Tab-separated table of C-alpha atoms in Angstrom:
chain	number	residue	atom	x	y	z
A	1	MET	CA	-40.164	-11.923	-13.582
A	2	PHE	CA	-37.725	-12.193	-16.227
A	3	LYS	CA	-36.410	-8.604	-16.075
A	4	LEU	CA	-36.539	-8.736	-12.561
A	5	THR	CA	-34.449	-11.960	-12.151
A	6	LEU	CA	-32.188	-10.264	-15.319
A	7	LEU	CA	-31.566	-7.456	-12.588
A	8	SER	CA	-30.874	-9.110	-9.972
A	9	ALA	CA	-28.076	-11.121	-11.492
A	10	LEU	CA	-26.910	-7.862	-13.378
A	11	SER	CA	-26.588	-6.575	-10.125
A	12	ALA	CA	-24.918	-9.749	-8.551
A	13	SER	CA	-22.339	-9.943	-10.783
A	14	MET	CA	-21.612	-5.887	-10.515
A	15	SER	CA	-21.228	-6.457	-6.906
A	16	ALA	CA	-18.930	-9.159	-7.498
A	17	VAL	CA	-17.053	-7.321	-9.762
A	18	TYR	CA	-16.510	-3.995	-7.288
A	19	ALA	CA	-15.542	-6.490	-4.829
A	20	GLN	CA	-12.868	-7.551	-6.780
A	21	ASP	CA	-11.712	-4.167	-6.903
A	22	ILE	CA	-10.874	-3.653	-3.163
A	23	LEU	CA	-7.852	-5.065	-1.564
A	24	GLY	CA	-6.696	-6.285	1.273
A	25	LEU	CA	-3.362	-5.328	2.498
A	26	SER	CA	-0.474	-6.979	3.882
A	27	TYR	CA	3.007	-7.306	4.449
A	28	ASN	CA	5.546	-10.072	3.957
A	29	SER	CA	9.454	-9.556	4.529
A	30	THR	CA	12.208	-12.460	3.398
A	31	SER	CA	15.892	-11.976	4.044
A	32	PRO	CA	18.672	-14.916	5.196
A	33	TYR	CA	16.917	-15.462	8.340
A	34	GLY	CA	13.733	-15.932	7.351
A	35	GLN	CA	10.635	-14.987	6.128
A	36	SER	CA	7.638	-13.065	8.049
A	37	GLN	CA	4.216	-12.312	7.228
A	38	GLY	CA	1.463	-9.783	8.665
A	39	ILE	CA	-1.154	-7.364	9.091
A	40	LEU	CA	-0.246	-3.630	8.423
A	41	SER	CA	-2.218	-1.291	11.063
A	42	LEU	CA	-1.854	2.423	11.117
A	43	VAL	CA	-0.182	4.575	12.998
A	44	THR	CA	-0.580	8.441	13.736
A	45	GLY	CA	2.071	10.148	11.090
A	46	ALA	CA	3.685	13.329	10.692
A	47	TYR	CA	0.166	14.358	7.291
A	48	GLY	CA	-2.068	11.164	7.438
A	49	TYR	CA	-1.848	7.887	9.638
A	50	GLY	CA	1.481	5.693	8.614
A	51	MET	CA	2.061	2.037	9.147
A	52	THR	CA	3.333	-0.420	10.885
A	53	GLU	CA	3.611	-4.008	10.947
A	54	ALA	CA	1.411	-5.914	13.085
A	55	ALA	CA	0.830	-9.983	14.053
A	56	GLY	CA	-2.053	-11.080	12.140
A	57	SER	CA	-2.893	-13.206	9.387
A	58	ALA	CA	-6.242	-11.079	7.778
A	59	PRO	CA	-5.997	-7.814	7.036
A	60	THR	CA	-7.837	-5.430	8.502
A	61	LEU	CA	-6.705	-2.450	6.391
A	62	SER	CA	-7.946	-2.586	2.722
A	63	ALA	CA	-7.543	-0.096	-0.432
A	64	THR	CA	-8.725	0.787	-4.212
A	65	TYR	CA	-6.636	1.247	-7.021
A	66	ASP	CA	-8.100	3.777	-9.650
A	67	SER	CA	-6.374	3.542	-12.984
A	68	THR	CA	-7.946	6.412	-14.477
A	69	THR	CA	-5.873	9.040	-11.446
A	70	LYS	CA	-3.604	6.136	-10.069
A	71	THR	CA	-4.235	6.740	-6.862
A	72	LEU	CA	-4.719	3.955	-3.745
A	73	THR	CA	-7.869	5.095	-1.651
A	74	GLN	CA	-8.571	3.789	1.556
A	75	VAL	CA	-11.765	1.623	2.420
A	76	CYS	CA	-11.104	0.445	5.842
A	77	PRO	CA	-10.867	1.700	8.372
A	78	HIS	CA	-11.007	5.619	7.301
A	79	PRO	CA	-12.353	5.441	3.969
A	80	GLY	CA	-11.757	8.216	1.168
A	81	LEU	CA	-7.954	8.813	2.886
A	82	ILE	CA	-5.436	8.706	-0.028
A	83	ALA	CA	-2.751	7.133	-0.071
A	84	ALA	CA	0.786	8.977	-0.093
A	85	MET	CA	4.386	8.837	-0.690
A	86	ILE	CA	6.162	11.614	1.245
A	87	PRO	CA	10.224	12.620	0.921
A	88	VAL	CA	12.344	11.766	3.783
A	89	ASP	CA	14.697	14.863	3.734
A	90	GLY	CA	18.106	14.387	3.537
A	91	SER	CA	17.976	10.967	2.402
A	92	SER	CA	20.434	8.724	0.553
A	93	PRO	CA	18.780	6.804	-1.258
A	94	ALA	CA	15.586	8.288	-1.557
A	95	ALA	CA	13.209	7.154	0.901
A	96	TYR	CA	9.885	8.132	1.089
A	97	ALA	CA	7.227	7.369	4.220
A	98	ILE	CA	4.159	6.199	3.311
A	99	GLU	CA	1.110	7.510	4.638
A	100	TRP	CA	-2.853	7.617	4.184
A	101	VAL	CA	-3.686	11.491	3.919
A	102	ASP	CA	-6.960	13.589	3.370
A	103	SER	CA	-6.549	15.137	-0.606
A	104	THR	CA	-6.690	18.701	1.415
A	105	VAL	CA	-3.909	17.758	3.220
A	106	THR	CA	-0.864	19.945	1.943
A	107	LEU	CA	2.199	17.957	1.568
A	108	PRO	CA	6.265	18.586	1.369
A	109	GLU	CA	7.552	19.456	-2.097
A	110	GLY	CA	8.446	15.714	-3.574
A	111	SER	CA	5.558	14.322	-2.284
A	112	THR	CA	3.742	12.745	-4.864
A	113	THR	CA	0.279	10.046	-4.165
A	114	THR	CA	0.086	8.366	-7.613
A	115	SER	CA	3.135	6.687	-7.320
A	116	LEU	CA	1.529	3.418	-5.849
A	117	PHE	CA	-0.002	0.794	-8.196
A	118	PRO	CA	-1.004	-2.615	-7.775
A	119	ALA	CA	1.197	-5.174	-9.201
A	120	ASN	CA	1.931	-9.040	-9.402
A	121	GLN	CA	-0.437	-9.531	-6.439
A	122	GLY	CA	1.562	-6.763	-4.185
A	123	LEU	CA	2.127	-2.934	-4.670
A	124	ASP	CA	5.235	-1.348	-6.341
A	125	THR	CA	5.768	2.217	-7.187
A	126	THR	CA	6.786	4.563	-10.127
A	127	LEU	CA	9.802	5.548	-8.327
A	128	GLY	CA	13.548	4.152	-8.945
A	129	THR	CA	15.170	1.628	-10.224
A	130	LYS	CA	13.583	-1.873	-11.217
A	131	GLU	CA	15.844	-4.413	-8.911
A	132	THR	CA	16.516	-7.825	-10.843
A	133	VAL	CA	16.009	-10.339	-7.784
A	134	TRP	CA	12.380	-9.539	-7.239
A	135	TYR	CA	11.476	-6.960	-10.410
A	136	ILE	CA	10.399	-4.531	-7.735
A	137	ASN	CA	11.206	-0.626	-7.954
A	138	GLY	CA	13.317	-0.637	-4.808
A	139	VAL	CA	12.439	-2.342	-1.359
A	140	PHE	CA	9.733	-1.457	1.356
A	141	LYS	CA	10.898	-0.852	4.552
A	142	PHE	CA	10.670	1.025	7.725
A	143	VAL	CA	11.462	5.167	7.836
A	144	THR	CA	11.862	7.887	9.623
A	145	LEU	CA	9.962	11.141	8.748
A	146	ASN	CA	9.501	13.549	11.729
A	147	GLY	CA	10.223	11.362	14.660
A	148	ALA	CA	7.455	8.573	13.644
A	149	PHE	CA	8.709	5.139	12.690
A	150	GLU	CA	6.357	4.113	9.629
A	151	PHE	CA	6.603	2.057	6.913
A	152	GLY	CA	7.851	3.367	3.622
A	153	TRP	CA	10.590	2.999	0.694
A	154	VAL	CA	13.806	2.986	-0.045
A	155	ASP	CA	15.209	3.587	-3.939
A	156	GLU	CA	17.927	0.695	-3.432
A	157	ASP	CA	17.939	-3.151	-4.008
A	158	TYR	CA	17.442	-6.162	-1.312
A	159	SER	CA	21.573	-6.597	-1.278
A	160	GLN	CA	21.744	-3.292	-0.568
A	161	ASN	CA	19.680	-3.468	2.578
A	162	GLY	CA	21.532	-6.588	3.719
A	163	ASP	CA	19.449	-9.319	1.454
A	164	VAL	CA	16.120	-8.348	3.085
A	165	THR	CA	13.613	-7.058	0.977
A	166	SER	CA	9.999	-6.641	2.670
A	167	TRP	CA	6.978	-5.376	0.448
A	168	ILE	CA	3.035	-4.663	1.034
A	169	ASP	CA	1.197	-7.597	-0.115
A	170	THR	CA	-2.530	-7.324	-1.954
A	171	SER	CA	-5.823	-10.024	-1.716
A	172	ASP	CA	-9.137	-9.469	-1.970
A	173	GLY	CA	-10.071	-7.159	0.244
A	174	SER	CA	-13.938	-7.598	0.349
A	175	SER	CA	-14.749	-9.066	2.593
A	176	ILE	CA	-12.865	-6.798	5.214
A	177	THR	CA	-15.570	-4.550	7.548
A	178	CYS	CA	-14.460	-0.799	9.275
């Protein structure tokens, strides 16, 4: 009886640890005109699924981060897709679309699947230069990739973006179901 109880307790505690690793993804934005927040929903992208902002308060998109492979992998609604930052041709400053792609998809030169990581209850990137107000690299905002208008990232600070900054928030996504 003791072994079974101990095994059940260990199993439950391991499940709780795993559940905490699932990140619910949403967006938040601040500007001189106020703040906005909502959920991220998926749209057809150039190489997989891009993200767009949508109304709502409970995230429907979840992912896990693997600190060994440095990849962000979608749990819901399309398990196994990985987050990729895909360069927008001809952009200055550097701009990237963020898409969820199959690991077998051939991405354009300069793309990365190891640059997004969780930090300070949100996502940050290893690309660009850390700005000194929000302490994140660049700004998350909409970009156009091959005609698709989707959430992305640009190597500029909030003042270069009209005092507007957006970011991808993370929360406990263990209750999100596909």
